[in-house]
Tab-separated table of C-alpha atoms in Angstrom:
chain	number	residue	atom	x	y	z
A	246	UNK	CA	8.044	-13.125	36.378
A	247	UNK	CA	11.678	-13.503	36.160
A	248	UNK	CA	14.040	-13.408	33.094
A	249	UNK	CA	14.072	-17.077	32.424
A	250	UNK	CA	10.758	-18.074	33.534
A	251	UNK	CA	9.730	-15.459	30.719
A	252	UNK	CA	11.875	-17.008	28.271
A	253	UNK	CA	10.290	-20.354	29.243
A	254	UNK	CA	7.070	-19.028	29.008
A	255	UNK	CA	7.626	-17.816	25.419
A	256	UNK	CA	9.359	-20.850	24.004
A	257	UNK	CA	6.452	-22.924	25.274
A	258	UNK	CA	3.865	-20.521	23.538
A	259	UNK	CA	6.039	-21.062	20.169
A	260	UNK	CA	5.980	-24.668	20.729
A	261	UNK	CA	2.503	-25.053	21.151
A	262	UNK	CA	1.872	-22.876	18.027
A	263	UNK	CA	4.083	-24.866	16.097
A	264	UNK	CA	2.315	-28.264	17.008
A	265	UNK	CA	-1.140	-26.896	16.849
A	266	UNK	CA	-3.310	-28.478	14.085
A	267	UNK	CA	-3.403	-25.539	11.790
A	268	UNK	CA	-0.862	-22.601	13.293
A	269	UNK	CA	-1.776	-20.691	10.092
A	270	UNK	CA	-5.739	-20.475	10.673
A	271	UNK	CA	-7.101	-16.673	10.777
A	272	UNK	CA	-8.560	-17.629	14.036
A	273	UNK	CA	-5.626	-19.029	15.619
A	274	UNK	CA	-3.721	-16.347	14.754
A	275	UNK	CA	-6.244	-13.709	15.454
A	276	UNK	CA	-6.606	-15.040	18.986
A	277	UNK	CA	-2.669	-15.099	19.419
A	278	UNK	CA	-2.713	-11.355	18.209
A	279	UNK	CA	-5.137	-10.657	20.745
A	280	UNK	CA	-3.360	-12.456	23.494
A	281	UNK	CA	0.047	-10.360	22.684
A	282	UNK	CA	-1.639	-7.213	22.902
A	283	UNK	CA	-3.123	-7.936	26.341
A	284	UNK	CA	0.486	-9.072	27.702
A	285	UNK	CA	1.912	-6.337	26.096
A	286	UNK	CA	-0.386	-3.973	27.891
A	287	UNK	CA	0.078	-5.341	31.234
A	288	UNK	CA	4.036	-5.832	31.242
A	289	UNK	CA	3.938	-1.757	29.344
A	290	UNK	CA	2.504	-0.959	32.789
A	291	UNK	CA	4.719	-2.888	35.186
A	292	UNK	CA	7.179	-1.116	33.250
A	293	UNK	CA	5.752	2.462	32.895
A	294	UNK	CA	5.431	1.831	37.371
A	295	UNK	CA	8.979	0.803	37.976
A	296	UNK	CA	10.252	3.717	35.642
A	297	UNK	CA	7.840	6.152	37.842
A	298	UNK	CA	9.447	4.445	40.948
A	299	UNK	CA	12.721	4.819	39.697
A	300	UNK	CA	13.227	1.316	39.443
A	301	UNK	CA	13.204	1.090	35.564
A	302	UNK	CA	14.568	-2.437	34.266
A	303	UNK	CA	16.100	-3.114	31.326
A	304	UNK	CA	14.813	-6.755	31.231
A	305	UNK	CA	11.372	-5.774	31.950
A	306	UNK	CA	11.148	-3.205	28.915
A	307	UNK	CA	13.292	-5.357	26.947
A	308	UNK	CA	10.276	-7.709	27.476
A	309	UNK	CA	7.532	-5.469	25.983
A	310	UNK	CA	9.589	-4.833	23.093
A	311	UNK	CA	9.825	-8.629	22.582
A	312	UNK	CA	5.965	-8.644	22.712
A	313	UNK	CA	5.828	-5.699	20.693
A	314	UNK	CA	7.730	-7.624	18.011
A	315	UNK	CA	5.562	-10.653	18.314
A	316	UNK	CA	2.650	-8.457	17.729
A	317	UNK	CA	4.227	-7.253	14.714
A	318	UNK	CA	5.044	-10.528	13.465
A	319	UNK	CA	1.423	-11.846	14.078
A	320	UNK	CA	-0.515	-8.913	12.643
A	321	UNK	CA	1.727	-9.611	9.400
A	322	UNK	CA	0.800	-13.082	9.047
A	323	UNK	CA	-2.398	-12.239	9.053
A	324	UNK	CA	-2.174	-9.699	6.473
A	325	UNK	CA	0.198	-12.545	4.396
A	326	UNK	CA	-3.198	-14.977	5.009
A	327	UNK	CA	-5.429	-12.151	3.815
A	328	UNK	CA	-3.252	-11.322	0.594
A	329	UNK	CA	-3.016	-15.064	-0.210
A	330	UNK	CA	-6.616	-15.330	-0.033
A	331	UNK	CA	-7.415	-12.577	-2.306
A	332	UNK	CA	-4.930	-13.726	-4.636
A	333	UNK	CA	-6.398	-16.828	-4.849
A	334	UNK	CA	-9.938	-15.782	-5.433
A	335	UNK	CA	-8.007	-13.426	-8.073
A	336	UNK	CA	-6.737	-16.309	-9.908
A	337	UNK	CA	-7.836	-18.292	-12.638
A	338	UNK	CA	-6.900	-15.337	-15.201
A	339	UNK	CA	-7.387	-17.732	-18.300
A	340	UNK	CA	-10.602	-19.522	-16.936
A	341	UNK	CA	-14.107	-18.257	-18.022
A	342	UNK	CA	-14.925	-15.374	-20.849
A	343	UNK	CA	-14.736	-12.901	-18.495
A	344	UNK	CA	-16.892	-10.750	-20.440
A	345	UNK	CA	-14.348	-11.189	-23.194
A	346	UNK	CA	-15.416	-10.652	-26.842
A	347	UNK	CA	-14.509	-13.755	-29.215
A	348	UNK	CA	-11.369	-12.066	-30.615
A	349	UNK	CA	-10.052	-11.588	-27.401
A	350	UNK	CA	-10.731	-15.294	-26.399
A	351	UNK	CA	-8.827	-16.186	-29.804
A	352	UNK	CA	-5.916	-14.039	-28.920
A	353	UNK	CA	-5.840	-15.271	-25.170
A	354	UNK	CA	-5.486	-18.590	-26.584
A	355	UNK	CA	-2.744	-17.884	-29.155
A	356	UNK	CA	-0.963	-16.255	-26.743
A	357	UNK	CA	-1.199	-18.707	-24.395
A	358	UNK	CA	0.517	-21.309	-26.949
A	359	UNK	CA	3.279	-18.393	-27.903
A	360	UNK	CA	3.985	-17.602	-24.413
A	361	UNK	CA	4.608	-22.032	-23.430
A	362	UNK	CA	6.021	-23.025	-26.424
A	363	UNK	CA	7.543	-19.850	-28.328
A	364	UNK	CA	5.556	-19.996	-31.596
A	365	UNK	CA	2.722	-18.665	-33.415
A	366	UNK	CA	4.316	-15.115	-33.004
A	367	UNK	CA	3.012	-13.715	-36.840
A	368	UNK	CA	-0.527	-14.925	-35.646
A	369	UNK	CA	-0.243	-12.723	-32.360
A	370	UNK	CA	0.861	-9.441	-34.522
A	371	UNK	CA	-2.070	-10.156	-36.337
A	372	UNK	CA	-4.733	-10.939	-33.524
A	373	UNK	CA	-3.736	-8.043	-31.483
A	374	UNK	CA	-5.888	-5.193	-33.262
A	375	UNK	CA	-8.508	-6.503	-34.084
A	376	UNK	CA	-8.526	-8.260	-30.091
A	377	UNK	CA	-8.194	-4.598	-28.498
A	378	UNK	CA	-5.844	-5.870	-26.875
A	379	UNK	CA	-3.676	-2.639	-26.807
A	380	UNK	CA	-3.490	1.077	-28.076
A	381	UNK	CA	0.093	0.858	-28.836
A	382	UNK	CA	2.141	-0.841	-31.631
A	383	UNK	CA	5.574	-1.906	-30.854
A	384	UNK	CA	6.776	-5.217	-32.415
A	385	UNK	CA	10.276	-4.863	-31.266
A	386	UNK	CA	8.468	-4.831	-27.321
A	387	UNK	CA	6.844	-8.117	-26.865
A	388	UNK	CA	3.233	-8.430	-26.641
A	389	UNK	CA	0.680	-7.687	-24.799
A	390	UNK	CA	-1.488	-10.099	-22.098
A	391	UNK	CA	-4.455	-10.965	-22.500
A	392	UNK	CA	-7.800	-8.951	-20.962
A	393	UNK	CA	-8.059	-11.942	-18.226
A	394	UNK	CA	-4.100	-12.108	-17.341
A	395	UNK	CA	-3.572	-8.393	-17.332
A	396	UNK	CA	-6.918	-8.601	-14.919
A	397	UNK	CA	-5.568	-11.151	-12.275
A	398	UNK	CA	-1.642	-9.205	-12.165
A	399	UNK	CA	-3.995	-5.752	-11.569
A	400	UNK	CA	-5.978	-7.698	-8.904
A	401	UNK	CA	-3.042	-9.464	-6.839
A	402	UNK	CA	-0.946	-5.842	-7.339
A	403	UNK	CA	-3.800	-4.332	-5.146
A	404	UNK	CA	-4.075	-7.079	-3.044
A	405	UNK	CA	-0.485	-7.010	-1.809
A	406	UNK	CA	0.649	-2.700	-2.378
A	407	UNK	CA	-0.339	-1.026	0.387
A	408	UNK	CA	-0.815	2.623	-1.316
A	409	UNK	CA	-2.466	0.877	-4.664
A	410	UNK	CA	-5.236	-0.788	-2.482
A	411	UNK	CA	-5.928	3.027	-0.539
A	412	UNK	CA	-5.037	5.626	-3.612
A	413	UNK	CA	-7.074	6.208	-6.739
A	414	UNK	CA	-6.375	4.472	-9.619
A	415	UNK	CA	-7.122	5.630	-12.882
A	416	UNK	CA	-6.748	3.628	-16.292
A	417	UNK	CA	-5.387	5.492	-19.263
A	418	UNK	CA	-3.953	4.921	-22.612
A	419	UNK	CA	-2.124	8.102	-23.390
A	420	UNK	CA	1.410	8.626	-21.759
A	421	UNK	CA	0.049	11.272	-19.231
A	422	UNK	CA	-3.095	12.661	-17.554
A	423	UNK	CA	-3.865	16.173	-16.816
A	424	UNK	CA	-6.021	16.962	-14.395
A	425	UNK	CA	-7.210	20.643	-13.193
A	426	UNK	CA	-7.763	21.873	-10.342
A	427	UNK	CA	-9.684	25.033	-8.910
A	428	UNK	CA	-8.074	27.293	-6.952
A	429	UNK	CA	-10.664	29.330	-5.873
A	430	UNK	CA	-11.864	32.543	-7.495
A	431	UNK	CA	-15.891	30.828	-8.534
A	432	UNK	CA	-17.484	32.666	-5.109
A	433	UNK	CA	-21.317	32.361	-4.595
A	434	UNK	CA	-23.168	35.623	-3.646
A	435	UNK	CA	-26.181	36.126	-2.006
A	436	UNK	CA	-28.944	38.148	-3.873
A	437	UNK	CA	-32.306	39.310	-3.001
A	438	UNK	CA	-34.955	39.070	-5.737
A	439	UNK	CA	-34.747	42.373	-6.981
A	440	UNK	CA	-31.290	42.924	-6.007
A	441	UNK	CA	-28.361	43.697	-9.084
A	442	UNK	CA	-26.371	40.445	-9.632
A	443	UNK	CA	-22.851	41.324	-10.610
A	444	UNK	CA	-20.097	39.363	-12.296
A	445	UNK	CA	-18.821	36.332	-9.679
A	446	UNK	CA	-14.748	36.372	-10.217
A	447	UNK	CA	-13.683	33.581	-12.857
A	448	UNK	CA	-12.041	30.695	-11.415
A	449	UNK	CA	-8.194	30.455	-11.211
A	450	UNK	CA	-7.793	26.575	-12.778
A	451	UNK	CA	-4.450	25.046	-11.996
A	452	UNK	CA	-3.089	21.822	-13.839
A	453	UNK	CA	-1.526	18.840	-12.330
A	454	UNK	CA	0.664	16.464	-15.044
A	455	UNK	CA	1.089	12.984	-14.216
A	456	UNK	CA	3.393	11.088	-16.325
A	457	UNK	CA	3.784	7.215	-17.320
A	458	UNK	CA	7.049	5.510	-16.113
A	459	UNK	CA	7.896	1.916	-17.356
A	460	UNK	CA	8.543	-0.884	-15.039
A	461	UNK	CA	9.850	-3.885	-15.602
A	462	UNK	CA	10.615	-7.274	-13.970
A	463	UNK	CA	11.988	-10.680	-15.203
A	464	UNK	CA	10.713	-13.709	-14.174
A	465	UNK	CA	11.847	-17.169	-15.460
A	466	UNK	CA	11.091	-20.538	-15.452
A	467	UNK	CA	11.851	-23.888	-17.076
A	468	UNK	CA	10.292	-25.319	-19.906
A	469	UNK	CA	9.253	-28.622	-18.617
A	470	UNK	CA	6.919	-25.715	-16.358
A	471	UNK	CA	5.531	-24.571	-19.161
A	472	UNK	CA	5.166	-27.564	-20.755
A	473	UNK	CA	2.435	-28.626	-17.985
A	474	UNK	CA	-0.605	-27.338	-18.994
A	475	UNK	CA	-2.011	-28.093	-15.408
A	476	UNK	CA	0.000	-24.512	-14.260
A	477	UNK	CA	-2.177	-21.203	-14.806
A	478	UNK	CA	0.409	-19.165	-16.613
A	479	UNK	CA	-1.573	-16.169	-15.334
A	480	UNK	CA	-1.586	-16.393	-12.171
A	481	UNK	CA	2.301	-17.987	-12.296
A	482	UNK	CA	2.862	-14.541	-13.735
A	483	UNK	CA	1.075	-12.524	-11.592
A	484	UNK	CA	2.901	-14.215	-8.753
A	485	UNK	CA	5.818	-13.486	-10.085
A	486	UNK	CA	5.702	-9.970	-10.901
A	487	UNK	CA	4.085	-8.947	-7.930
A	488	UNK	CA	6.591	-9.461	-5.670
A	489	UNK	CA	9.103	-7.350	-8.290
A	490	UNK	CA	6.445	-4.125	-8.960
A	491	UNK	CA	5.016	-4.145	-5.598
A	492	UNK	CA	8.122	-3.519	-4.132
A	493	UNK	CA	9.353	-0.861	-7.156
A	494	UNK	CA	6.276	0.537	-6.817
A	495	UNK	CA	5.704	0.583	-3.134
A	496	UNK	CA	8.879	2.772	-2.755
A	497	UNK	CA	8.294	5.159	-5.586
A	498	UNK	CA	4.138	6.056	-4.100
A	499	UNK	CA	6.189	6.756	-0.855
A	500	UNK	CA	9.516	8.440	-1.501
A	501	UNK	CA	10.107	8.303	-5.466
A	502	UNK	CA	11.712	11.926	-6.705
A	503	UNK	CA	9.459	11.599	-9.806
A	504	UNK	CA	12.543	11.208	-11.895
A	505	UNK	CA	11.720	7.856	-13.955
A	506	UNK	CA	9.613	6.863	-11.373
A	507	UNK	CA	6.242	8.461	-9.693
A	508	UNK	CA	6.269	11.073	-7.330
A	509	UNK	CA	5.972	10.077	-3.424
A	510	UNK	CA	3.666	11.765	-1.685
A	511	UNK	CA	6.928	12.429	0.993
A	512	UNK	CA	8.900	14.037	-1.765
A	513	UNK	CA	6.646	17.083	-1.884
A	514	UNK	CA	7.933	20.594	-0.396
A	515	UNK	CA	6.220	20.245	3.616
A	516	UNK	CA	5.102	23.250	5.660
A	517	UNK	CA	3.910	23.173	8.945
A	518	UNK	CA	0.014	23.320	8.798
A	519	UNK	CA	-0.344	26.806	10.291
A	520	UNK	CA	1.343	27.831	7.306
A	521	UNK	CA	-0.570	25.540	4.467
A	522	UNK	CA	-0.292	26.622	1.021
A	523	UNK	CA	-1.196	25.103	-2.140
A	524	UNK	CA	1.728	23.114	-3.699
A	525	UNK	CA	3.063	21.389	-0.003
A	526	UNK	CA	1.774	19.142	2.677
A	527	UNK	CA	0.746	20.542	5.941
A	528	UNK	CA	2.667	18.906	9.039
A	529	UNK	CA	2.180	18.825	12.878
A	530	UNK	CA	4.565	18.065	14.978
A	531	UNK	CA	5.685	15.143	17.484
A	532	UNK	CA	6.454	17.628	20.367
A	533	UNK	CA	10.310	16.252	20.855
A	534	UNK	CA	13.315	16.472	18.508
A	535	UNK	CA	13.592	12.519	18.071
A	536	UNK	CA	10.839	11.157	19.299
A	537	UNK	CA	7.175	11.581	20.364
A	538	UNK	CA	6.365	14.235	23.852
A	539	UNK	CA	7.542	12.535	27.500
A	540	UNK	CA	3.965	14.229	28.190
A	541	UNK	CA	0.658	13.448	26.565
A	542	UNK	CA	2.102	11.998	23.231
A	543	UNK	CA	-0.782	11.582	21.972
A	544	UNK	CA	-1.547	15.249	21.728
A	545	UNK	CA	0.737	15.073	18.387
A	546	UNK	CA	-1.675	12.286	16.989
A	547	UNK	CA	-4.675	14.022	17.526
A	548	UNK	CA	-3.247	17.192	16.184
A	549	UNK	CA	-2.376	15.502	12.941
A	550	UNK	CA	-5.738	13.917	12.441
A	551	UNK	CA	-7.464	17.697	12.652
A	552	UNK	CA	-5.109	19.470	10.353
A	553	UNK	CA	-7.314	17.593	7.821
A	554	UNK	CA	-10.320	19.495	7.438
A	555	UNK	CA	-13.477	17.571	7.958
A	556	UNK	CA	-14.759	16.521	4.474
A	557	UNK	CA	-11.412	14.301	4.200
A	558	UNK	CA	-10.949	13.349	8.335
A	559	UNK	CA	-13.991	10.962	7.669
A	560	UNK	CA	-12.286	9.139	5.400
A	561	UNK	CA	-8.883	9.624	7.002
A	562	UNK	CA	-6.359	6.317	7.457
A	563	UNK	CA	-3.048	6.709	9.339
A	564	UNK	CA	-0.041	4.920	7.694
A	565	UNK	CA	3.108	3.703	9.069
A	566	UNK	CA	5.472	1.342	9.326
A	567	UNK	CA	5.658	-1.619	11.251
A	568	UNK	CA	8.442	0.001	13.977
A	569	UNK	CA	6.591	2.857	14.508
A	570	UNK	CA	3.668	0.679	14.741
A	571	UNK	CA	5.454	-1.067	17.608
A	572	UNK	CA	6.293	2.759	19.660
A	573	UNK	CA	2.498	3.774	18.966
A	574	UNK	CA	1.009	0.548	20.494
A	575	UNK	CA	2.360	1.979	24.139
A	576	UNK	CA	0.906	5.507	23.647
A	577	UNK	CA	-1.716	6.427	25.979
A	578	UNK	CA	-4.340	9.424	27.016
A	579	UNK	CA	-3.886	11.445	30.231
A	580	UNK	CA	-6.188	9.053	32.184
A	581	UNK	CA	-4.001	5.493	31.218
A	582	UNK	CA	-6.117	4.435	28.164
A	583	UNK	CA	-4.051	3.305	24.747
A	584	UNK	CA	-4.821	4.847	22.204
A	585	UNK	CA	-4.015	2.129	19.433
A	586	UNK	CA	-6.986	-0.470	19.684
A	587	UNK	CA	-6.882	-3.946	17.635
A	588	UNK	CA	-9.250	-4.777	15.347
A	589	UNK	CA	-11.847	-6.482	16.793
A	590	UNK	CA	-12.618	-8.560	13.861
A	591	UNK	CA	-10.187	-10.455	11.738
A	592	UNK	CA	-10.641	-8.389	8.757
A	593	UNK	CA	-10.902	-4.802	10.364
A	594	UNK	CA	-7.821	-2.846	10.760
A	595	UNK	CA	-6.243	-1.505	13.608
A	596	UNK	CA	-7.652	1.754	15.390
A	597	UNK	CA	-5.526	4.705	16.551
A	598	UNK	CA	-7.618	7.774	17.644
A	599	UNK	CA	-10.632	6.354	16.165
A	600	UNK	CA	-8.974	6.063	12.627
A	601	UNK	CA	-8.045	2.895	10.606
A	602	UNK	CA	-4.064	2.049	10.605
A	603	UNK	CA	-2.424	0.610	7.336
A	604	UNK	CA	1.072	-0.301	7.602
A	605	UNK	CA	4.013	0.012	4.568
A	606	UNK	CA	7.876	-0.817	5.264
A	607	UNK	CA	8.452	1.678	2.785
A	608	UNK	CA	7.506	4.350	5.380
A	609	UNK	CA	10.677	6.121	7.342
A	610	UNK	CA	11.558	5.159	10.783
A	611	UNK	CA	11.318	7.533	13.640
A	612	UNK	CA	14.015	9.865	13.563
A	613	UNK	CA	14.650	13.602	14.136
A	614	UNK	CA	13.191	15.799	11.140
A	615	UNK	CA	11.391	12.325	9.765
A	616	UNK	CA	8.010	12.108	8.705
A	617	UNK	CA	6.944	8.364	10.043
A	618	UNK	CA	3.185	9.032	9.790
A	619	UNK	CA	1.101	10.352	7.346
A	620	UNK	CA	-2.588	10.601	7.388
A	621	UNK	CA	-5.388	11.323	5.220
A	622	UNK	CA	-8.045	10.483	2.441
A	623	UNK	CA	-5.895	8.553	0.345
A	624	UNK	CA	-8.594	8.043	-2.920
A	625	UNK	CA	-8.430	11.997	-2.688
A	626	UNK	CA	-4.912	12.904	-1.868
A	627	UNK	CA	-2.677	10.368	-4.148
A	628	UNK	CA	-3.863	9.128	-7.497
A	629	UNK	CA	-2.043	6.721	-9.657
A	630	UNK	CA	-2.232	6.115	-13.098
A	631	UNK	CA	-1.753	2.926	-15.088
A	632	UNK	CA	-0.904	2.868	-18.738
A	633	UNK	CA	-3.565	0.285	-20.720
A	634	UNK	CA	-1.689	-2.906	-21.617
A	635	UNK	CA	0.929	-5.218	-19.812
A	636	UNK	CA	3.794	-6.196	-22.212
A	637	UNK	CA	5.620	-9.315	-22.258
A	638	UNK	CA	9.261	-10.665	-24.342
A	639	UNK	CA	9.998	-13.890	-24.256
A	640	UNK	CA	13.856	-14.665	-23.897
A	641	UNK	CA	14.531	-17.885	-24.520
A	642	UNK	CA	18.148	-17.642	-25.486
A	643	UNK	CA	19.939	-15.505	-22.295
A	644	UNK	CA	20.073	-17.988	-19.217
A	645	UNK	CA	19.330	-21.398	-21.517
A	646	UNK	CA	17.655	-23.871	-20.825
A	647	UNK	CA	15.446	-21.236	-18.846
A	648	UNK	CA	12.819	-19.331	-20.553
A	649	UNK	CA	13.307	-15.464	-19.277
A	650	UNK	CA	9.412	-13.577	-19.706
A	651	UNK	CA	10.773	-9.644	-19.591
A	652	UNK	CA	7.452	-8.100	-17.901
A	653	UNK	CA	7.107	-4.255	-18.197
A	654	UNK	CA	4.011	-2.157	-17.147
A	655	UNK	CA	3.402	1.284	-17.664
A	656	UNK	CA	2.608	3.655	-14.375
A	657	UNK	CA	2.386	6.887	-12.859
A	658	UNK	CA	1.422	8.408	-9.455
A	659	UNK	CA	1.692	11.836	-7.066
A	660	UNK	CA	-0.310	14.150	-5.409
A	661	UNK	CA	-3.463	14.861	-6.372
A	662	UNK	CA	-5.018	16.805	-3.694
A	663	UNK	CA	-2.497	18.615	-1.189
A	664	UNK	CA	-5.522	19.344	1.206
A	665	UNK	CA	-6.234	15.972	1.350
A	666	UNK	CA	-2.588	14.566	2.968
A	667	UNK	CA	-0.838	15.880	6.359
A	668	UNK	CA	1.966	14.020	7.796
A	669	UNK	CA	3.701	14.133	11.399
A	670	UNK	CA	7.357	15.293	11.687
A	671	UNK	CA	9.571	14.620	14.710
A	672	UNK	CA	10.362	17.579	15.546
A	673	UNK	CA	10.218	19.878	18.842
């Protein structure tokens, strides 16, 4: 297939997604997905024989990349459908009890009228004791949402943060959490019945101090919005602010320096795995100084995956992002085979070795000395920590006739487990 007849090819496949009676359905776009990856596969060979033959084209690997992007593209709408879909089942933050006690029903309702209309704000410093609604008390800081709001930003934050949906996430109302860890020194023995049973060595405990950072974002809207009491002024807020934390936050779980912000799991001292100590993150390496091996690249994947010991390789998930997604798709085994495999079901992740694949943007490219991939048992390796209570000022006066809703949330994250996190470097 020629140049142009491939362009003509493409541009009909776009048209005839465009015009199709729902373009967005999970099925339609599942199928597509599955399409690409077949094309993909078979122009990645046409391409792998003409560079064996010496006849390597430009055009012809310029054409898998193409794919390669469209395979990208598709595999993010469908995350985009399934995030929209969880958000939606998410919403409805000020329908329904909830569970809620009657005070916090009567402060969910009084801050309902404060946050349309600006008033009622000596009744909400009242209500918001005796409604639990928070551990702190700070009347120069706004107040804080109600159980059912604070519920639906939580839910749609998972929903669309890649690192919040696969870490731990813990719930405290102190500004840090200490947690200990053994180091070894508790050994078992072995005794016979009538044997002596000396003194085991005491254990050698370790602390780990995670710390609450504030985060903020600033939504606004008009009043004639919040004059419609049609809108859900939870979920409009959760919408908001999730776009604003999830990208704060997804940076800071990845790279943050732990300075005002938590501490990404890449920002940790790194050792190669032969070498694993306590205190760093084991690595493997790619095999070539920029980029993965000429020969048997996959040999770097599957080293990665068994510098995790067992008990956390079960649970193991790679991550990546979506460009390094694109140069893994064409990897294959000594005998041909790929070793990325497509979900074969709309909701089930991508495979690579047998493991599940999450993407993140927030993940480096690859690069010499980068660390593109990391896998591991992410509810044991990375924990983050959010601060009870979601705050909210309203700013009526700043950008008039807008209403400006400062937003700030209390959170903390780093490693929790170094065992439980290796990461590939490019690297010779």
């Amino acid at each position: 297939m020629s140049f142009m007849e491939d362009q003509v090819r493409m541009r009909g496949l776009l048209k005839a997604r465009a015009e199709a009676p729902n373009p967005d359905d999970p099925k339609v776009v599942f199928a597509d997905l599955k399409k690409a990856v077949e094309a993909m596969r078979s122009e990645h060979q046409k391409d792998l024989a003409a560079i064996k033959a010496g006849l390597g084209d430009y055009v012809q690997s310029e054409k898998v990349d193409r794919i390669n992007a469209d395979i990208s593209a598709l595999q993010k709408t469908l995350d985009e459908i399934a995030v929209a879909t969880a958000a939606l089942q998410a919403g409805g933050g000020g329908g329904g009890d909830g569970g809620e006690t009657r005070e916090q029903r009567e402060y969910g309702q009084a801050f309902t009228s404060w946050f349309r209309h600006g008033d009622g704000e000596d009744k909400i410093k009242e209500m918001q004791a005796s409604a639990a609604a928070s551990t702190q008390s700070d009347p120069d800081g706004g107040f804080v949402v109600p159980t059912q709001m604070e519920s639906t930003i939580d839910r749609v934050l998972t929903t669309t943060s890649t690192v919040r949906s696969l870490a731990r996430v813990m719930r405290i109302s102190g500004r840090s959490y200490k947690k200990l860890v053994n180091q070894g020194g508790a050994a078992a023995q072995w005794v016979g019945e009538t044997d002596a049973r000396p003194e085991t060595a005491t254990p050698v405990l370790n602390g780990i101090e995670f710390v609450l950072q504030e985060l903020s974002a600033s939504p606004a809207t008009t009043q004639r919005l919040l004059d419609d009491a049609a809108v859900d002024i939870a979920q409009w807020l959760a919408d908001e602010v999730s776009i604003s934390f999830t990208e704060a936050e997804g940076g800071a779980f990845v790279s943050g320096d732990g300075n005002g912000k938590p501490k990404g799991f890449l920002s940790y001292p790194t050792v190669l795995n032969s070498s694993y100590k306590w205190g760093k993150i084991g690595f493997a390496k790619s095999g070539n100084a920029s980029a993965f091996a000429d020969t048997d690249p996959g040999n770097a994947l599957i080293d990665l995956v068994y510098a995790l010991r067992q008990g956390y390789r079960q649970n193991g998930q790679f991550l990546m992002n979506d460009l390094t997604a694109a140069a893994v798709r064409k990897l294959t085994d000594g005998q041909g085979r790929y070793l990325w495999q497509e979900g074969l079901q709309m909701a089930e992740p991508a495979r690579l070795v047998g493991y599940a694949t999450r993407t993140d943007d927030n993940m480096p490219d690859i690069a010499a000395n980068a660390f593109p991939i990391a896998f591991a048992d992410w509810a044991r390796a990375y924990l983050i920590i959010d601060g009870a209570g979601i705050r909210v000022l309203r700013d009526p006066y700043t950008s008039k006739p807008n209403v400006i809703f400062y937003t700030t949330k209390r959170v903390g994250g780093g490693v929790q487990n170094y065992e439980a996190l290796k990461l590939l470097k490019i690297a010779a």
